[in-house]
Short mmCIF file of C-alpha atoms and ligand atoms in Angstrom, two decimals:
data_model
loop_
_atom_site.label_atom_id
_atom_site.label_comp_id
_atom_site.label_asym_id
_atom_site.label_seq_id
_atom_site.Cartn_x
_atom_site.Cartn_y
_atom_site.Cartn_z
CA UNK A 1 2.33 29.18 9.66
CA UNK A 2 3.32 31.79 7.35
CA UNK A 3 7.06 30.84 7.53
CA UNK A 4 6.14 27.31 6.77
CA UNK A 5 4.05 28.18 4.17
CA UNK A 6 6.79 29.89 2.30
CA UNK A 7 9.02 27.13 2.85
CA UNK A 8 6.70 24.62 1.42
CA UNK A 9 6.03 26.67 -1.57
CA UNK A 10 9.65 27.11 -2.08
CA UNK A 11 10.42 23.36 -1.95
CA UNK A 12 7.64 22.65 -4.26
CA UNK A 13 8.82 24.96 -6.99
CA UNK A 14 12.04 23.29 -7.01
CA UNK A 15 11.68 19.57 -7.23
CA UNK A 16 10.42 16.53 -9.61
CA UNK A 17 6.79 15.34 -9.38
CA UNK A 18 7.92 12.30 -7.33
CA UNK A 19 9.59 14.44 -4.68
CA UNK A 20 6.79 17.01 -4.76
CA UNK A 21 4.40 14.09 -3.96
CA UNK A 22 6.44 13.20 -1.04
CA UNK A 23 6.68 16.66 0.05
CA UNK A 24 3.16 17.20 0.06
CA UNK A 25 2.21 13.93 1.84
CA UNK A 26 4.52 15.14 4.62
CA UNK A 27 2.89 18.33 4.68
CA UNK A 28 -0.51 16.80 4.75
CA UNK A 29 0.49 14.45 7.40
CA UNK A 30 1.92 17.24 9.65
CA UNK A 31 -1.39 19.09 9.16
CA UNK A 32 -3.93 16.32 9.62
CA UNK A 33 -3.01 13.54 12.37
CA UNK A 34 -4.15 9.84 11.68
CA UNK A 35 -6.60 10.24 14.50
CA UNK A 36 -8.18 13.41 12.79
CA UNK A 37 -8.18 11.56 9.34
CA UNK A 38 -10.31 8.81 11.30
CA UNK A 39 -12.62 11.35 12.57
CA UNK A 40 -13.01 12.97 9.13
CA UNK A 41 -13.56 9.61 7.89
CA UNK A 42 -16.32 8.91 10.17
CA UNK A 43 -18.04 12.48 9.59
CA UNK A 44 -18.08 11.74 6.07
CA UNK A 45 -19.68 8.37 6.69
CA UNK A 46 -22.34 10.12 8.57
CA UNK A 47 -22.87 12.62 5.68
CA UNK A 48 -23.20 9.75 3.46
CA UNK A 49 -25.94 8.31 5.54
CA UNK A 50 -27.84 11.63 5.89
CA UNK A 51 -27.82 11.76 2.01
CA UNK A 52 -29.60 8.33 2.03
CA UNK A 53 -26.75 6.37 0.43
CA UNK A 54 -27.92 2.69 0.42
CA UNK A 55 -25.53 0.24 1.75
CA UNK A 56 -25.85 -3.31 0.42
CA UNK A 57 -26.57 -5.85 3.11
CA UNK A 58 -25.54 -9.02 1.40
CA UNK A 59 -22.93 -11.18 3.24
CA UNK A 60 -21.71 -13.00 0.00
CA UNK A 61 -20.84 -9.91 -1.75
CA UNK A 62 -19.59 -7.96 1.30
CA UNK A 63 -17.31 -11.21 2.06
CA UNK A 64 -16.06 -11.21 -1.40
CA UNK A 65 -15.01 -7.42 -1.55
CA UNK A 66 -13.76 -7.60 1.92
CA UNK A 67 -11.55 -10.58 0.91
CA UNK A 68 -9.90 -8.45 -2.04
CA UNK A 69 -9.35 -5.45 0.29
CA UNK A 70 -7.80 -7.83 2.91
CA UNK A 71 -5.43 -9.03 0.09
CA UNK A 72 -4.42 -5.40 -0.97
CA UNK A 73 -3.92 -3.86 2.43
CA UNK A 74 -0.63 -5.55 3.38
CA UNK A 75 0.84 -3.97 0.32
CA UNK A 76 -0.50 -0.51 1.39
CA UNK A 77 0.68 -1.04 4.84
CA UNK A 78 4.13 -0.88 3.56
CA UNK A 79 3.59 2.47 2.04
CA UNK A 80 1.57 3.86 4.93
CA UNK A 81 1.40 1.87 8.23
CA UNK A 82 -1.48 2.19 10.96
CA UNK A 83 -4.59 2.73 8.69
CA UNK A 84 -7.72 0.91 10.07
CA UNK A 85 -8.89 0.09 6.52
CA UNK A 86 -12.90 -0.45 6.03
CA UNK A 87 -15.00 -1.19 3.33
CA UNK A 88 -18.64 -0.76 2.16
CA UNK A 89 -20.64 -1.84 -0.65
CA UNK A 90 -23.07 0.82 -1.90
CA UNK A 91 -26.30 -0.77 -3.50
CA UNK A 92 -26.45 1.12 -6.75
CA UNK A 93 -26.12 -0.94 -9.73
CA UNK A 94 -26.47 2.15 -12.24
CA UNK A 95 -23.09 3.57 -10.73
CA UNK A 96 -19.76 2.82 -11.76
CA UNK A 97 -17.88 4.17 -9.07
CA UNK A 98 -15.43 3.59 -6.28
CA UNK A 99 -14.22 6.09 -3.75
CA UNK A 100 -12.05 6.46 -0.56
CA UNK A 101 -12.36 8.59 2.39
CA UNK A 102 -9.79 9.64 4.98
CA UNK A 103 -8.86 7.19 7.65
CA UNK A 104 -9.14 4.24 5.20
CA UNK A 105 -12.78 3.67 4.46
CA UNK A 106 -13.27 2.42 0.76
CA UNK A 107 -16.62 2.41 -0.95
CA UNK A 108 -17.12 0.55 -4.01
CA UNK A 109 -20.62 0.48 -5.91
CA UNK A 110 -22.32 -2.59 -6.97
CA UNK A 111 -22.44 -0.74 -10.46
CA UNK A 112 -18.76 -1.19 -10.72
CA UNK A 113 -18.70 -4.87 -9.66
CA UNK A 114 -21.10 -5.48 -12.25
CA UNK A 115 -19.27 -3.55 -15.07
CA UNK A 116 -15.95 -5.34 -14.53
CA UNK A 117 -15.09 -7.99 -16.58
CA UNK A 118 -12.73 -9.87 -14.08
CA UNK A 119 -11.31 -9.75 -10.48
CA UNK A 120 -8.09 -8.26 -11.66
CA UNK A 121 -10.10 -5.16 -12.99
CA UNK A 122 -11.89 -4.72 -9.38
CA UNK A 123 -8.57 -5.29 -7.52
CA UNK A 124 -6.94 -2.53 -9.80
CA UNK A 125 -9.69 -0.07 -8.94
CA UNK A 126 -9.71 -0.90 -5.11
CA UNK A 127 -5.74 -0.63 -5.32
CA UNK A 128 -6.33 2.60 -6.74
CA UNK A 129 -8.51 3.79 -4.03
CA UNK A 130 -5.86 2.44 -1.21
CA UNK A 131 -3.45 4.69 -3.21
CA UNK A 132 -5.51 7.78 -2.51
CA UNK A 133 -5.24 6.99 1.30
CA UNK A 134 -1.78 6.05 1.35
CA UNK A 135 -0.86 9.31 -0.54
CA UNK A 136 -3.10 11.25 1.80
CA UNK A 137 -4.88 12.98 -1.14
CA UNK A 138 -7.86 13.99 0.84
CA UNK A 139 -6.00 16.26 3.04
CA UNK A 140 -3.73 17.45 0.16
CA UNK A 141 -7.24 18.21 -1.62
CA UNK A 142 -8.36 20.11 1.22
CA UNK A 143 -5.40 22.16 1.28
CA UNK A 144 -5.69 22.88 -2.59
CA UNK A 145 -9.44 23.69 -2.09
CA UNK A 146 -9.29 25.67 1.27
CA UNK A 147 -5.76 27.01 1.71
CA UNK A 148 -2.91 25.88 3.60
CA UNK A 149 -3.56 28.26 6.40
CA UNK A 150 -7.16 27.55 6.53
CA UNK A 151 -6.85 24.01 7.10
CA UNK A 152 -4.14 24.02 9.38
CA UNK A 153 -5.90 26.39 11.48
CA UNK A 154 -9.01 24.44 11.37
CA UNK A 155 -6.95 21.03 12.36
CA UNK A 156 -5.11 22.81 14.96
CA UNK A 157 -8.33 24.16 16.62
CA UNK A 158 -9.90 22.31 19.31
CA UNK A 159 -13.34 23.05 18.03
CA UNK A 160 -15.03 19.67 16.75
CA UNK A 161 -17.30 21.78 14.46
CA UNK A 162 -14.28 22.38 12.32
CA UNK A 163 -13.71 18.67 11.52
CA UNK A 164 -17.35 18.48 10.45
CA UNK A 165 -16.63 21.45 8.39
CA UNK A 166 -13.69 19.76 6.83
CA UNK A 167 -15.78 16.58 6.28
CA UNK A 168 -18.63 18.63 4.82
CA UNK A 169 -15.94 20.27 2.28
CA UNK A 170 -14.93 16.69 1.25
CA UNK A 171 -18.73 15.91 0.34
CA UNK A 172 -21.07 17.55 -1.69
CA UNK A 173 -24.46 16.55 -3.23
CA UNK A 174 -23.44 12.70 -2.44
CA UNK A 175 -20.25 12.83 -4.25
CA UNK A 176 -16.90 13.08 -2.98
CA UNK A 177 -14.44 15.87 -3.96
CA UNK A 178 -12.89 15.31 -7.41
CA UNK A 179 -8.94 14.73 -7.25
CA UNK A 180 -6.71 16.42 -9.66
CA UNK A 181 -5.14 14.65 -12.47
CA UNK A 182 -1.77 14.32 -10.90
CA UNK A 183 -3.52 12.68 -7.76
CA UNK A 184 -5.40 10.34 -9.97
CA UNK A 185 -2.25 9.23 -11.94
CA UNK A 186 -0.42 8.73 -8.80
CA UNK A 187 -3.29 6.57 -7.37
CA UNK A 188 -3.12 4.43 -10.66
CA UNK A 189 0.40 3.86 -9.90
CA UNK A 190 -0.53 2.44 -6.57
CA UNK A 191 -3.33 0.34 -8.30
CA UNK A 192 -1.05 -1.50 -10.73
CA UNK A 193 1.53 -1.96 -8.16
CA UNK A 194 -0.78 -3.31 -5.33
CA UNK A 195 -2.47 -5.44 -8.02
CA UNK A 196 0.84 -7.04 -9.24
CA UNK A 197 2.05 -7.54 -5.67
CA UNK A 198 -0.94 -9.57 -4.74
CA UNK A 199 -0.73 -11.85 -7.91
CA UNK A 200 -3.37 -10.09 -10.33
CA UNK A 201 -2.79 -8.76 -13.77
CA UNK A 202 -1.74 -5.14 -13.18
CA UNK A 203 -3.22 -4.44 -16.71
CA UNK A 204 -6.89 -4.88 -14.86
CA UNK A 205 -6.92 -1.02 -14.23
CA UNK A 206 -6.01 -0.22 -17.61
CA UNK A 207 -8.79 -2.57 -19.37
CA UNK A 208 -11.19 -1.12 -17.04
CA UNK A 209 -10.50 2.33 -18.11
CA UNK A 210 -10.49 1.01 -21.79
CA UNK A 211 -13.61 -0.67 -21.40
CA UNK A 212 -15.51 2.65 -19.91
CA UNK A 213 -13.92 4.62 -22.50
CA UNK A 214 -15.43 2.29 -25.33
CA UNK A 215 -18.69 2.49 -23.70
CA UNK A 216 -18.64 6.09 -24.15
CA UNK A 217 -21.98 7.69 -23.55
CA UNK A 218 -23.46 4.93 -21.74
CA UNK A 219 -25.14 6.93 -18.66
CA UNK A 220 -24.15 4.37 -16.01
CA UNK A 221 -20.38 5.15 -16.58
CA UNK A 222 -20.61 8.83 -16.41
CA UNK A 223 -20.11 9.12 -12.92
CA UNK A 224 -17.02 7.17 -12.87
CA UNK A 225 -15.76 9.21 -15.91
CA UNK A 226 -16.29 12.55 -14.48
CA UNK A 227 -14.65 11.93 -11.28
CA UNK A 228 -11.99 9.58 -12.72
CA UNK A 229 -11.15 10.74 -16.10
CA UNK A 230 -10.37 7.52 -18.11
CA UNK A 231 -8.20 8.70 -20.97
CA UNK A 232 -5.56 7.18 -23.24
CA UNK A 233 -2.89 9.01 -21.17
CA UNK A 234 -3.82 7.11 -18.13
CA UNK A 235 -3.73 3.72 -19.84
CA UNK A 236 -0.34 4.60 -21.53
CA UNK A 237 1.12 5.42 -18.08
CA UNK A 238 -0.01 2.12 -16.62
CA UNK A 239 1.31 0.14 -19.40
CA UNK A 240 4.46 1.82 -19.31
CA UNK A 241 4.63 1.31 -15.51
CA UNK A 242 4.16 -2.41 -16.06
CA UNK A 243 6.87 -2.58 -18.67
CA UNK A 244 9.28 -0.68 -16.50
CA UNK A 245 9.02 -2.41 -13.56
CA UNK A 246 8.66 -5.93 -15.27
CA UNK A 247 5.49 -6.71 -13.59
CA UNK A 248 4.58 -10.45 -14.17
CA UNK A 249 1.61 -11.31 -12.18
CA UNK A 250 -1.46 -12.75 -14.55
CA UNK A 251 -4.30 -13.92 -12.20
CA UNK A 252 -7.47 -12.40 -13.92
CA UNK A 253 -10.19 -14.08 -11.58
CA UNK A 254 -12.88 -13.98 -14.01
CA UNK A 255 -14.88 -17.03 -12.89
CA UNK A 256 -14.87 -15.79 -9.13
CA UNK A 257 -16.30 -12.29 -10.25
CA UNK A 258 -19.03 -13.90 -12.51
CA UNK A 259 -20.46 -15.91 -9.36
CA UNK A 260 -20.56 -13.03 -7.35
CA UNK A 261 -22.41 -10.66 -10.10
CA UNK A 262 -25.00 -13.34 -10.10
CA UNK A 263 -25.88 -12.21 -6.47
CA UNK A 264 -25.91 -8.54 -7.07
CA UNK A 265 -29.27 -6.85 -7.28
CA UNK A 266 -29.62 -5.56 -10.74
CA UNK A 267 -32.26 -2.83 -9.93
ZN1 LIG B 301 -9.30 8.12 -8.06
#
């Protein structure tokens, strides 16, 4: 693996950010197979259950979130095929957050659904999470945290305990490992792109960040802010992407979100 490592480092140091991201995705794909990602996602879900994560058992809200995810996945499919997308709603109205795990599991907190102004904001955030999966950020983050050689040795090994160890590395104290700035920006690009492609105003992701930023100190928003740094740079970049690509979609879906918010437990 050492020569591969040197080759990868050489490539990474000599290319643009876009090429670099593509190279990292290829490396991540060759390290951790789709089947291993699925297994990792399953293990992470088991970890979440062990940590007493409370999943919302409300068919209306589940159907609503599922409907939005299903609108977005055909777009994601074009960038990364073969993902078995699943979604889960976490019953926690005080936490404004969402996350994705390897293999295509998307988790959204009821707090985020309650905090959003309209459906376009929720779609932007969901698209952002799909983007993390499409770009294989978990595998890339594992490499960043544990080193290329360690992850490749564990992923190549036949010991099932290794997958559990990798899963545990992704979940610590009930929160998913935070991604770096570049990965967040990359996921934002997917979020705006997918929202626009499904007919929703791609500004939703930016307006959601803006709102979180304006709320500043509110405790409910801290979790989201700590794992998804909302800053003016992100908002600017999303707006620049919309302008550069001439995104035209305008659907906000304010009324349909309001109807679902009324059905979400507030405590
Ligand atoms: Zn993110």
